[in-house]
XYZ file of C-alpha atoms in Angstrom:
389
model
C 133.062 84.633 81.561
C 130.830 84.550 84.664
C 132.864 83.680 87.743
C 130.468 81.953 90.130
C 130.701 80.876 93.783
C 128.371 78.169 95.145
C 127.335 78.088 98.818
C 125.356 75.071 100.031
C 125.646 72.806 103.061
C 124.903 69.713 100.943
C 127.983 68.139 99.349
C 125.668 66.572 96.778
C 124.206 69.949 95.801
C 127.623 71.595 95.605
C 128.764 68.886 93.186
C 125.584 68.922 91.108
C 125.625 72.704 90.714
C 129.365 72.794 90.081
C 129.034 70.180 87.322
C 126.111 72.095 85.811
C 127.996 75.384 85.578
C 131.289 73.811 84.459
C 129.498 72.369 81.425
C 128.631 75.893 80.279
C 131.169 77.812 78.188
C 130.299 81.129 79.872
C 130.673 80.017 83.529
C 133.695 79.420 85.721
C 133.257 77.957 89.223
C 135.736 79.799 91.448
C 134.878 77.957 94.665
C 132.300 76.330 96.910
C 131.296 77.068 100.503
C 129.633 74.835 103.097
C 128.126 77.600 105.213
C 127.608 81.332 105.445
C 130.928 82.089 107.102
C 132.860 80.333 104.343
C 130.761 82.164 101.745
C 131.639 85.566 103.218
C 135.352 84.660 103.309
C 135.394 83.355 99.725
C 133.451 86.343 98.365
C 136.160 88.658 99.727
C 138.952 86.360 98.581
C 137.778 85.327 95.099
C 135.639 88.380 94.210
C 133.168 86.340 92.110
C 130.698 87.885 89.674
C 127.817 85.876 91.128
C 126.928 83.859 94.245
C 124.328 81.105 94.606
C 123.371 80.954 98.268
C 121.362 78.331 100.125
C 118.975 79.664 102.765
C 119.428 76.900 105.339
C 123.045 76.243 106.322
C 124.883 75.473 109.589
C 127.272 77.826 111.438
C 125.766 80.839 109.626
C 122.622 80.651 107.503
C 122.084 82.259 104.139
C 120.158 85.282 105.426
C 122.839 86.352 107.876
C 125.566 85.742 105.311
C 123.647 87.750 102.711
C 123.267 90.712 105.064
C 127.037 90.784 105.664
C 127.899 90.340 101.974
C 125.539 93.105 100.849
C 127.002 95.432 103.468
C 130.690 94.644 102.915
C 131.088 93.195 99.392
C 127.824 93.600 97.444
C 127.538 91.248 94.446
C 124.578 89.673 92.600
C 123.137 86.805 94.662
C 120.667 84.101 93.627
C 119.046 82.284 96.553
C 118.173 78.581 96.669
C 114.979 78.094 98.671
C 112.355 75.490 99.523
C 108.612 75.830 98.936
C 107.792 75.417 102.622
C 106.223 78.356 104.446
C 109.478 78.925 106.298
C 111.393 78.753 103.033
C 109.173 81.250 101.222
C 109.314 83.715 104.113
C 113.106 83.456 104.265
C 113.353 83.956 100.502
C 111.222 87.101 100.598
C 113.421 88.387 103.414
C 116.502 87.644 101.283
C 115.061 89.528 98.308
C 114.332 92.467 100.601
C 117.954 92.365 101.754
C 119.189 92.639 98.174
C 119.254 89.173 96.591
C 118.529 89.526 92.878
C 116.502 86.355 92.342
C 115.780 82.898 93.712
C 115.440 79.296 92.576
C 112.798 77.096 94.215
C 113.788 73.635 95.351
C 110.830 71.475 94.432
C 109.900 69.194 97.310
C 112.433 70.846 99.596
C 115.538 69.837 97.630
C 116.722 69.793 94.045
C 116.472 66.062 93.437
C 115.957 66.372 89.671
C 118.350 69.096 88.639
C 117.706 68.386 84.960
C 114.093 69.547 85.250
C 115.089 73.065 86.327
C 118.488 73.343 84.636
C 117.301 75.922 82.044
C 115.725 78.036 84.810
C 118.914 77.993 86.890
C 121.097 79.025 83.970
C 118.735 81.728 82.749
C 118.298 83.278 86.193
C 122.028 83.253 86.880
C 122.867 84.800 83.489
C 120.263 87.499 84.077
C 121.274 88.117 87.682
C 124.905 88.822 86.882
C 123.764 91.849 84.843
C 122.022 93.371 87.857
C 123.118 96.667 89.356
C 123.789 95.727 92.987
C 124.800 98.288 95.569
C 125.163 98.571 99.308
C 121.674 98.938 100.801
C 120.816 102.364 102.126
C 119.609 102.588 105.697
C 115.983 103.606 105.813
C 115.063 106.315 108.264
C 112.657 105.255 110.990
C 109.445 107.292 111.299
C 109.653 109.906 114.038
C 108.410 108.702 117.410
C 105.772 110.770 119.218
C 107.147 112.992 121.936
C 106.824 111.622 125.460
C 105.190 114.168 127.782
C 107.338 115.159 130.746
C 105.478 115.482 134.055
C 106.945 117.709 136.727
C 105.854 118.385 140.277
C 104.783 122.037 140.664
C 104.868 123.713 144.096
C 102.310 126.483 144.665
C 103.379 129.318 147.042
C 101.608 129.336 150.393
C 100.091 125.902 149.857
C 101.124 123.315 152.414
C 100.838 119.713 151.471
C 99.162 117.534 154.073
C 101.045 114.354 154.875
C 99.170 111.248 153.691
C 97.241 109.319 156.291
C 98.780 106.013 157.183
C 96.703 102.986 156.357
C 97.117 99.495 157.521
C 98.555 97.125 154.900
C 95.254 95.316 154.576
C 93.339 98.600 154.231
C 95.747 99.879 151.563
C 95.507 96.680 149.552
C 91.707 96.757 149.705
C 91.580 100.379 148.554
C 94.005 99.655 145.704
C 91.922 96.708 144.574
C 88.724 98.797 144.538
C 90.185 101.900 142.888
C 90.984 101.479 139.171
C 94.318 102.879 138.053
C 93.508 105.594 135.457
C 96.935 105.211 133.818
C 96.331 101.527 133.207
C 92.829 102.253 131.931
C 94.122 104.698 129.349
C 97.046 102.552 128.281
C 96.749 101.254 124.730
C 97.878 97.791 123.709
C 101.420 97.686 122.367
C 100.311 96.307 118.988
C 97.029 97.603 117.635
C 95.255 96.201 114.576
C 95.334 98.529 111.590
C 91.972 100.260 111.108
C 89.781 98.879 108.354
C 88.315 101.644 106.213
C 84.855 100.696 104.942
C 83.560 103.820 103.253
C 81.734 103.219 100.021
C 82.566 105.251 96.961
C 86.204 105.149 97.964
C 87.450 104.223 94.536
C 87.809 107.754 93.233
C 91.579 107.569 92.885
C 93.900 104.611 92.461
C 97.623 103.841 92.516
C 98.956 100.979 90.363
C 102.539 99.728 90.781
C 104.372 97.299 88.500
C 107.782 95.741 89.180
C 109.870 92.608 88.652
C 113.546 91.776 89.338
C 114.634 93.709 92.425
C 111.010 94.474 93.179
C 110.713 93.146 96.747
C 113.463 95.472 97.928
C 112.007 98.389 95.933
C 108.508 97.721 97.267
C 109.867 97.699 100.799
C 111.417 101.115 100.183
C 108.166 102.512 98.793
C 105.335 100.862 100.725
C 106.914 101.329 104.146
C 106.985 105.068 103.424
C 103.304 105.345 102.477
C 101.033 106.828 105.161
C 98.344 104.707 106.815
C 95.722 107.298 105.811
C 96.536 107.298 102.086
C 93.174 108.392 100.615
C 93.078 105.667 97.958
C 93.902 102.034 97.377
C 97.083 100.635 95.805
C 97.275 97.618 93.496
C 100.620 95.933 92.843
C 101.936 93.425 90.333
C 105.262 91.865 91.306
C 106.517 89.114 88.993
C 106.659 86.217 91.460
C 105.329 82.639 91.581
C 102.557 81.372 93.894
C 103.207 81.156 97.652
C 105.890 83.833 97.570
C 103.477 86.739 96.971
C 101.588 85.864 100.172
C 104.852 85.863 102.142
C 105.794 89.199 100.530
C 102.452 90.783 101.428
C 102.581 89.502 105.007
C 106.118 90.784 105.517
C 105.336 94.244 104.122
C 102.218 94.428 106.279
C 104.227 93.852 109.454
C 106.702 96.645 108.710
C 104.425 99.256 107.104
C 102.019 101.849 108.476
C 99.668 101.202 105.555
C 97.872 97.837 105.423
C 99.151 95.285 102.903
C 97.572 92.003 101.816
C 97.526 89.511 98.987
C 94.624 90.408 96.711
C 91.449 88.303 96.667
C 89.023 87.953 93.800
C 86.002 90.225 94.065
C 87.083 92.371 97.016
C 86.413 96.098 97.009
C 89.487 98.333 96.846
C 89.635 100.473 99.997
C 91.747 103.539 100.800
C 94.772 102.920 102.990
C 95.123 99.369 101.643
C 97.732 97.795 99.347
C 96.730 94.712 97.316
C 99.474 92.497 95.850
C 98.510 90.242 92.935
C 98.861 86.565 93.870
C 101.437 84.585 91.927
C 99.861 82.728 89.018
C 96.925 85.166 88.659
C 96.412 88.248 86.530
C 95.005 91.187 88.490
C 92.467 93.514 86.922
C 90.420 96.353 88.413
C 86.717 96.485 87.507
C 84.233 99.313 88.201
C 81.254 98.437 90.407
C 79.042 101.480 90.811
C 81.017 103.944 92.898
C 83.392 101.191 93.992
C 86.171 99.317 92.240
C 86.726 95.617 92.647
C 89.639 93.289 92.074
C 89.201 90.588 89.455
C 91.716 87.740 89.392
C 92.118 85.526 86.344
C 94.069 82.495 85.220
C 93.901 83.326 81.514
C 97.172 82.650 79.655
C 100.365 84.504 80.608
C 101.119 87.688 78.680
C 104.766 88.069 77.711
C 105.483 84.971 79.844
C 104.119 86.769 82.903
C 101.145 85.968 85.113
C 100.569 88.292 86.870
C 101.401 90.789 84.150
C 101.840 94.533 84.641
C 100.400 95.353 81.210
C 97.210 93.454 82.058
C 96.762 95.440 85.276
C 97.640 98.772 83.619
C 95.185 98.075 80.770
C 92.402 97.528 83.295
C 93.009 100.795 85.183
C 93.532 102.982 82.104
C 89.759 103.701 81.713
C 89.822 105.507 85.086
C 91.875 108.238 83.383
C 93.018 111.134 85.551
C 92.165 109.230 88.721
C 95.129 106.866 88.160
C 98.724 107.241 89.301
C 100.840 104.485 87.713
C 104.313 103.572 88.961
C 106.868 101.440 87.127
C 109.889 100.155 89.016
C 112.932 97.909 88.651
C 112.581 94.885 86.411
C 113.862 93.110 83.346
C 112.172 93.579 79.986
C 109.434 96.053 79.139
C 106.294 94.757 80.864
C 104.105 97.744 81.692
C 105.147 100.000 78.827
C 102.178 99.255 76.566
C 99.760 99.604 79.459
C 101.383 102.883 80.473
C 100.735 104.251 76.983
C 97.005 103.670 77.527
C 97.104 105.218 80.994
C 98.837 108.344 79.666
C 96.465 108.603 76.693
C 93.553 108.579 79.154
C 95.077 111.359 81.256
C 96.691 109.324 84.033
C 99.891 110.280 85.851
C 103.089 108.210 85.713
C 106.160 107.811 87.915
C 109.249 105.792 86.936
C 112.150 104.630 89.107
C 115.485 106.138 88.087
C 118.354 104.096 86.679
C 120.757 104.495 89.600
C 118.387 102.955 92.161
C 117.160 100.096 89.922
C 118.545 96.589 90.247
C 117.618 96.124 86.575
C 116.802 99.227 84.558
C 114.578 97.512 82.011
C 110.895 98.175 82.669
C 111.419 101.805 83.776
C 113.798 102.414 80.860
C 111.120 101.366 78.360
C 108.645 103.832 79.889
C 111.149 106.693 80.149
C 112.521 106.248 76.631
C 108.963 106.177 75.257
C 108.405 109.601 76.812
C 105.691 108.316 79.140
C 107.118 109.284 82.542
C 105.830 112.434 84.238
C 108.434 111.973 86.977
C 111.634 109.921 87.278
C 112.571 109.395 90.913
C 115.043 107.397 93.011
C 113.253 104.627 94.875
C 113.492 106.451 98.222
C 111.431 109.368 96.816
C 108.709 107.409 95.042
C 106.379 107.215 98.064
C 106.364 110.994 98.521
C 105.821 111.393 94.766
C 102.805 109.057 95.010
C 101.326 111.052 97.912
C 101.785 114.318 95.995
C 100.270 112.850 92.828
C 97.225 111.547 94.691
C 96.626 115.010 96.194
C 96.873 116.879 92.927
C-alpha cells in the first residue's frame, strides 16, 4: 500500500487527486495540505511513502517546502507544475533539489484529470520506488587568493608631504587622470569564452540519464572544468520546454558552458549540449569536426530523446568516446554501450548508492560494460581523467 500525501492550494485539485488515488487499490491518502508549511508538518506527522507537491502555493511555496523536506525528512516527491516559463524553471529547480519526477498541468491547471490519469498513476507508482536521501552539500570551487598590499618603509628615505591643492584643482586633476585600478577592474560577470577551433572533435563525452537525472547532472556538470578539451553531449529523458530550462540553469551555475543542442551545430570543446525534449540527438562526422543532428523519428523504447540512439551514433568514434550512464529507470543506453565498448570506447557508470533509480546503470554494470563505477560526486573527475588518457 502506497501512503500518499497531497499538497495543493486548490481545494478542487486536492479533491480531484484524492478521489483519483482512493479509487486505486494500492494507494491510501493519508492527508492533504494547502501550503508548504502544512506539507512539512504532515510529512513529519504522517510519514507518507510519497508526496505530490504543487509548485505555486501561498504561505510557503513548493520549492521552499521541498528544500526543507529533503533536508529534514527526505521522501519521494512528485511535483505538479505548469508549462509556463516560470513553471518549467521552477520544476527544473525542484528536480535539482531532489524531487523524483513531475506532472505537467496542461494549460496551467489540471482541468481534465482523466486525460492524464494514467500518467499520474504511473509516475507516482514509479517514484515511490526511488532511493531518496538527504542531499549532500557540494563544495564550492576555491576562490583565488586576494593579494595583500602593505606599505613598506625604506631606511633613510624621507617621504615628502603632499602639496596641498585647491578643491577645484584637485577635482580637475582627478577628472583628467584615469584611475589604473578602475581600468584594470574586470566586470563582475564575464561571458564564458567561445572556443572556435576547427578539428576540435577528436574526443567526445556522451552522458545518458533519466529519473533523478537533473540532480545527478548538476553534481557532474558543475564539477567539469571550463577548459575541458572536448565537447559533451547529454540525453536526459524530459519533455519539450523543460530541457531548455535545465540547460539554462546548469549554464548559470557551471564553469563549463551549457546549452540546449541545435540541429547542425559543430561540437566545440568546453561546451555541453543537452538534447531538446522531443528530439533524438545524434552526432555526425563532418571532416575534422562533428556536428549535432536532431531528429523527430519515432521514439525508441518510448523515449525521444533516447540514450541508445545517441550512443549508437557516437560508437563509430571508438577510442575517442567516453560514455557515462547515470540514474534512471529501465535499461536505455545498455545496447548502445555495447557498441561503444566493442569499438574501444571507455565507459563510466553511476554507483547504486548515489542513484535515485538504479536501473540504467545496473543494466550496464551487470552486462560487464562498465570500466568504472563511481558515486555521482566522483564522475566529473573520472570524465576528466578518461579524456586525458
